[in-house]
Short mmCIF file of C-alpha atoms in Angstrom, two decimals:
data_model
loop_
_atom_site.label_atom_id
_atom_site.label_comp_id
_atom_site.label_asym_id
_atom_site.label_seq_id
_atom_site.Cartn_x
_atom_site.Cartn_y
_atom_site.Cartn_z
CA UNK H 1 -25.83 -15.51 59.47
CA UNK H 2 -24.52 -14.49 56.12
CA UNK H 3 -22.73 -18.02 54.09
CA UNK H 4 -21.23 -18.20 50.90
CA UNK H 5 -19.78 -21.22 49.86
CA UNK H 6 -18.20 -21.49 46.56
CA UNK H 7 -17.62 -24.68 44.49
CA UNK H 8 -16.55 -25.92 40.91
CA UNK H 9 -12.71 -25.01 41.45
CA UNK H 10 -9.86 -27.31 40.17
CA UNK H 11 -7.38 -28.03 37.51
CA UNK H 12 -7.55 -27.43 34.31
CA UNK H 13 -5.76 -26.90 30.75
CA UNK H 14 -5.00 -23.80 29.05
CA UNK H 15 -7.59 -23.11 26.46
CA UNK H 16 -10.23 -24.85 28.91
CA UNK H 17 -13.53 -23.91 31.00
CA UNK H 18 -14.71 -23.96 34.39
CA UNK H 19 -17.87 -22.65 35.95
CA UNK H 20 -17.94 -21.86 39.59
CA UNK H 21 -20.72 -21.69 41.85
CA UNK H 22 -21.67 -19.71 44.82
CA UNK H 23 -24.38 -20.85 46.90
CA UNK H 24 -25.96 -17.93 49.41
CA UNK H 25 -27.78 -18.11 52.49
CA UNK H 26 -28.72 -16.12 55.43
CA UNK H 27 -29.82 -13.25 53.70
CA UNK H 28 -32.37 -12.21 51.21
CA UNK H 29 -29.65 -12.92 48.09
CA UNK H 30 -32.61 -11.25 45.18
CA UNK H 31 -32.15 -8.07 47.08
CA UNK H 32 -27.64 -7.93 46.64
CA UNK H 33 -26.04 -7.15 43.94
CA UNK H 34 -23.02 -9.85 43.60
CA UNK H 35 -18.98 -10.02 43.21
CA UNK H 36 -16.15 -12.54 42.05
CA UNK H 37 -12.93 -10.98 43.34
CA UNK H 38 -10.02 -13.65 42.88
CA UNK H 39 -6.12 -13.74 43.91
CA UNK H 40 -3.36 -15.17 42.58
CA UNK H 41 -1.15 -17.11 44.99
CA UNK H 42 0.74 -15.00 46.89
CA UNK H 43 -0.35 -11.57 45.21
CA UNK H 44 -2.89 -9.29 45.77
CA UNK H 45 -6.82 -8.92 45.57
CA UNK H 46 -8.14 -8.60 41.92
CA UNK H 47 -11.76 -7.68 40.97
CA UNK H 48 -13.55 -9.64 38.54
CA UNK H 49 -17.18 -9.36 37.77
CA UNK H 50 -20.25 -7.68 39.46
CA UNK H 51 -23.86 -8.52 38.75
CA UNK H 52 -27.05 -6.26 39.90
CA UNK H 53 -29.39 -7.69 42.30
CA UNK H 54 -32.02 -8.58 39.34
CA UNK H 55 -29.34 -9.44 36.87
CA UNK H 56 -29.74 -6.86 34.77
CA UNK H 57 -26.34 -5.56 34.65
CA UNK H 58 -23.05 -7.03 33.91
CA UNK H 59 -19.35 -5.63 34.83
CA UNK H 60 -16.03 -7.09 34.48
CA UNK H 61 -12.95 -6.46 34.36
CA UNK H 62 -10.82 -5.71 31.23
CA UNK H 63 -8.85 -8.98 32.26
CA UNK H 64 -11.71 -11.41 31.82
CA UNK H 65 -13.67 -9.58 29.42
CA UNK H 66 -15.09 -11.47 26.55
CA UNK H 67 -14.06 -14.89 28.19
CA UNK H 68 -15.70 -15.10 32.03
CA UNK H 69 -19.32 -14.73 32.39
CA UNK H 70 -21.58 -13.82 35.56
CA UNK H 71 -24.65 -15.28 35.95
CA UNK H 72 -27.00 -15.77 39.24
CA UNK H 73 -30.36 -17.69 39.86
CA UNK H 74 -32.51 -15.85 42.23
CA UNK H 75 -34.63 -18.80 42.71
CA UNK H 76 -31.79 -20.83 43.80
CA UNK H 77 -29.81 -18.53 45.67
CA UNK H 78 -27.04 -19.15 43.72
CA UNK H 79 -24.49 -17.18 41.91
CA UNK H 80 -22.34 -18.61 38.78
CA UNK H 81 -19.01 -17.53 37.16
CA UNK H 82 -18.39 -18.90 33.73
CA UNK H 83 -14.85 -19.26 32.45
CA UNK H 84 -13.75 -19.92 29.10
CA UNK H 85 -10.78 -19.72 27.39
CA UNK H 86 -8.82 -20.01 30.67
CA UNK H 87 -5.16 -19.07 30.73
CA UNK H 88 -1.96 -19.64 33.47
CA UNK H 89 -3.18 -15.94 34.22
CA UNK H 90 -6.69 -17.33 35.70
CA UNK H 91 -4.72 -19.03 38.17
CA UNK H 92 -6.22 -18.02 41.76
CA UNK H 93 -8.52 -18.69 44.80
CA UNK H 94 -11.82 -16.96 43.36
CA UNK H 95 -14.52 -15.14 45.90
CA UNK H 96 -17.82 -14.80 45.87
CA UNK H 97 -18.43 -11.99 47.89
CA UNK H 98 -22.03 -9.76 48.55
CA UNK H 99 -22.40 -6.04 47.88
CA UNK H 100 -22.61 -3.64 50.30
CA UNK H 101 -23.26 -0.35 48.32
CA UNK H 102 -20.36 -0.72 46.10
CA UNK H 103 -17.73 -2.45 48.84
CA UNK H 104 -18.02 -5.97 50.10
CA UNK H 105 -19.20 -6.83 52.99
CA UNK H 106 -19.36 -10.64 53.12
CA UNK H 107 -16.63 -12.97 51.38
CA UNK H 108 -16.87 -16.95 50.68
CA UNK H 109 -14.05 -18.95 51.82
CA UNK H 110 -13.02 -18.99 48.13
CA UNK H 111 -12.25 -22.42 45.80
CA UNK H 112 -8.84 -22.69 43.88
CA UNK H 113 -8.53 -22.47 39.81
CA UNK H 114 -5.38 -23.65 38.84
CA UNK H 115 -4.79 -23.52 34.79
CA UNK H 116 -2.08 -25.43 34.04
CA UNK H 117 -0.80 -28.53 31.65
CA UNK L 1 -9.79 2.03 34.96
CA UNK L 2 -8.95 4.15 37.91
CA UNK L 3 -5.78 2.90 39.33
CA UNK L 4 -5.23 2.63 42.97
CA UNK L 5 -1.50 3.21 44.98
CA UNK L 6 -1.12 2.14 48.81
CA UNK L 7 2.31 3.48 50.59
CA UNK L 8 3.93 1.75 52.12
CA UNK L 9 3.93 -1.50 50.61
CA UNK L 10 5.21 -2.90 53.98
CA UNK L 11 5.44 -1.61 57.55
CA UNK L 12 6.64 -2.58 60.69
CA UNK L 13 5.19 -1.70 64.14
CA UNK L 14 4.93 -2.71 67.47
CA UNK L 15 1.89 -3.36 69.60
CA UNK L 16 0.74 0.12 70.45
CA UNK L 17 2.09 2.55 67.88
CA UNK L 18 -0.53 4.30 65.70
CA UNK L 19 0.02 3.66 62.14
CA UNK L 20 -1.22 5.61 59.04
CA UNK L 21 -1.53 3.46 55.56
CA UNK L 22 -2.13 6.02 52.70
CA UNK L 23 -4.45 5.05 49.39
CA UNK L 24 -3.71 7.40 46.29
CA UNK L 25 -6.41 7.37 43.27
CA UNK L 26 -5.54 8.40 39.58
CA UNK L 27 -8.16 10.32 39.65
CA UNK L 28 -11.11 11.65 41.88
CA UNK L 29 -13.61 8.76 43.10
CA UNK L 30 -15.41 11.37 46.04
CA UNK L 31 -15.78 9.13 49.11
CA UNK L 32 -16.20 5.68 47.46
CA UNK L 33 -13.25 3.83 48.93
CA UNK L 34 -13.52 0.73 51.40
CA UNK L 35 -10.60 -0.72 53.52
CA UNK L 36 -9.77 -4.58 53.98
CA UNK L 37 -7.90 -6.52 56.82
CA UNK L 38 -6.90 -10.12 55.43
CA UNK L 39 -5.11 -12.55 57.72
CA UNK L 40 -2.67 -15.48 55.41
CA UNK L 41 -5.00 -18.01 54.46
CA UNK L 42 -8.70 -16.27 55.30
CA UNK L 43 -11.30 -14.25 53.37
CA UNK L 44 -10.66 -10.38 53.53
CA UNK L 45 -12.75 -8.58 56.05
CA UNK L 46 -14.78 -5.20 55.33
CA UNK L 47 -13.33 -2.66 57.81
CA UNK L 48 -14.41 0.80 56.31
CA UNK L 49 -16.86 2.12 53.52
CA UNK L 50 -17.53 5.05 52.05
CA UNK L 51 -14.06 6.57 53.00
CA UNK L 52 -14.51 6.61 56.75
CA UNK L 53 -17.47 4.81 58.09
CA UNK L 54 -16.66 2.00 60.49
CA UNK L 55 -17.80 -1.46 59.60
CA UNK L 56 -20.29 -2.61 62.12
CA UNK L 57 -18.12 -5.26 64.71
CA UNK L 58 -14.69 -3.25 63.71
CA UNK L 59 -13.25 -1.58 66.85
CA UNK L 60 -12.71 1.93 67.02
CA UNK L 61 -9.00 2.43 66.88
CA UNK L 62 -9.46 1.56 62.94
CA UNK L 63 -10.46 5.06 61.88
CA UNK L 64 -10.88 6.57 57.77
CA UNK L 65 -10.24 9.52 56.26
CA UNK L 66 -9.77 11.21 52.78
CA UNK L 67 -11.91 12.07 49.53
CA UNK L 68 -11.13 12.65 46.37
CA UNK L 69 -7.79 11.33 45.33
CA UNK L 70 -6.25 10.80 49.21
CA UNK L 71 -7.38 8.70 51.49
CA UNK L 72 -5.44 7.21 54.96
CA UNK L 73 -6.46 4.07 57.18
CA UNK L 74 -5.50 4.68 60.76
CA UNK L 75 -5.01 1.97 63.30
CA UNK L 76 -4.34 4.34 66.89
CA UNK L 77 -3.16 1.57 69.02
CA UNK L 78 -2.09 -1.61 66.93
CA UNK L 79 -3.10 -4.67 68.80
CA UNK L 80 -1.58 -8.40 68.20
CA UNK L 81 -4.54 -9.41 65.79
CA UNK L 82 -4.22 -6.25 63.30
CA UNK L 83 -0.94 -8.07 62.19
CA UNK L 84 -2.08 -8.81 58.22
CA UNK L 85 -2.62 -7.04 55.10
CA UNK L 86 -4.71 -3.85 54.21
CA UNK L 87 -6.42 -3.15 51.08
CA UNK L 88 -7.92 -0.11 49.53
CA UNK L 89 -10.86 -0.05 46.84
CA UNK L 90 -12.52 2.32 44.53
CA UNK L 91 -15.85 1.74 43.71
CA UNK L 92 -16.65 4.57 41.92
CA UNK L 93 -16.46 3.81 38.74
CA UNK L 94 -15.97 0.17 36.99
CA UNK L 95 -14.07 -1.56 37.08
CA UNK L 96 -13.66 -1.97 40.61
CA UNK L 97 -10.36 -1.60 41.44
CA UNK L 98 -7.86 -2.76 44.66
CA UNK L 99 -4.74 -1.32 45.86
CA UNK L 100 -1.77 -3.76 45.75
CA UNK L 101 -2.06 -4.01 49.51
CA UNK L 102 0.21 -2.94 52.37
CA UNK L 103 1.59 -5.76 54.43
CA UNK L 104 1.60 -4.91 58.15
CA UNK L 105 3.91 -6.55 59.99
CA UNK L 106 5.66 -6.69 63.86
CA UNK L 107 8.85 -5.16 64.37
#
């Protein structure tokens, strides 16, 4: 069955970085193009980045742009999320989550950021 | 980026009714739209892609309709479980972007 399990959340400072990992299994992950949705506590769902099966493509949105970066290792089955220059903002559970032509069809369990001094 | 409206915001029902949750697009995205279920606390679940196809496992009284700008989720006969929040998405065009969700609640 399809896992995602994502790892690398915590606290940190304004200004700071974190990079969060997603490890996959149960599926053939080269083949999926990749997500990081994320929501703040109590609000609503919030895209984030999406990254082609092979890597060769990059999206994000406007939000994180310039500051977040998504990465993925084919031979490890893993898929990264790079955050720099974090901000109160950042604050949320993030997803990893698998493509299904364009939606989502699998989700992580999510891991918490929480920016804060 | 396309922005995404959901009506109502909130709802209440009782187990049974047949509830309609509308999705409004600023502009046209054709049929790619996807509906989520998420329960406090839990992942959000795929329920319908590409405007009105059915999720494999989802049961049949969620139903999808709409392209173009308007799009409704149906639930025909609410059961206990379908108690949470829906989501709409557009991925036609990036960024990928979410309603602000429509909390379903019991009356």
């Amino acid at each position: 069955q399809v896992q995602l399990v994502e790892s690398g959340g915590g606290v940190v400072q304004p200004g700071g970085s974190l990079r969060l990992s997603c490890a996959a299994s149960g599926f053939t992950f080269s083949s999926y193009g990749m997500h990081w949705v994320r929501q703040a506590p109590g609000k609503g769902l919030e895209w984030v980045a999406f990254i082609r099966y092979d890597g060769s493509n990059k999206y994000y949105a406007d939000s994180v742009k310039g500051r977040f970066t998504i990465s993925r290792d084919n031979s490890k089955n893993t898929l990264y999320l790079q955050m720099n220059s974090l901000r109160a903002e950042d604050t949320a559970v993030y997803y990893c989550a698998k493509d299904w032509l364009g939606s989502v069809d699998y989700w992580g369990q999510g891991t918490l950021v929480t920016v804060s001094s | 980026a396309i922005r995404m409206t959901q009506s109502p915001s909130s709802l209440s029902a009782s187990t049974g009714d047949r509830v309609t949750i509308t999705c409004r697009a600023s502009q046209g995205i054709s049929s790619y739209l996807a509906w989520y279920q998420q329960k406090p606390g839990k992942a959000p679940k795929l329920l319908i892609y590409a405007a009105s196809t059915l999720q494999s496992g989802v049961p049949s009284r969620f139903s999808g309709s709409g392209s173009g700008t308007d799009f409704t989720l149906t639930i025909s006969c609410l059961q206990s479980e379908d108690f949470a929040t829906y989501y709409c998405q557009q991925y036609y065009s990036y960024p990928h972007t979410f309603g602000q969700g429509t909390k379903l609640e019991i009356k």
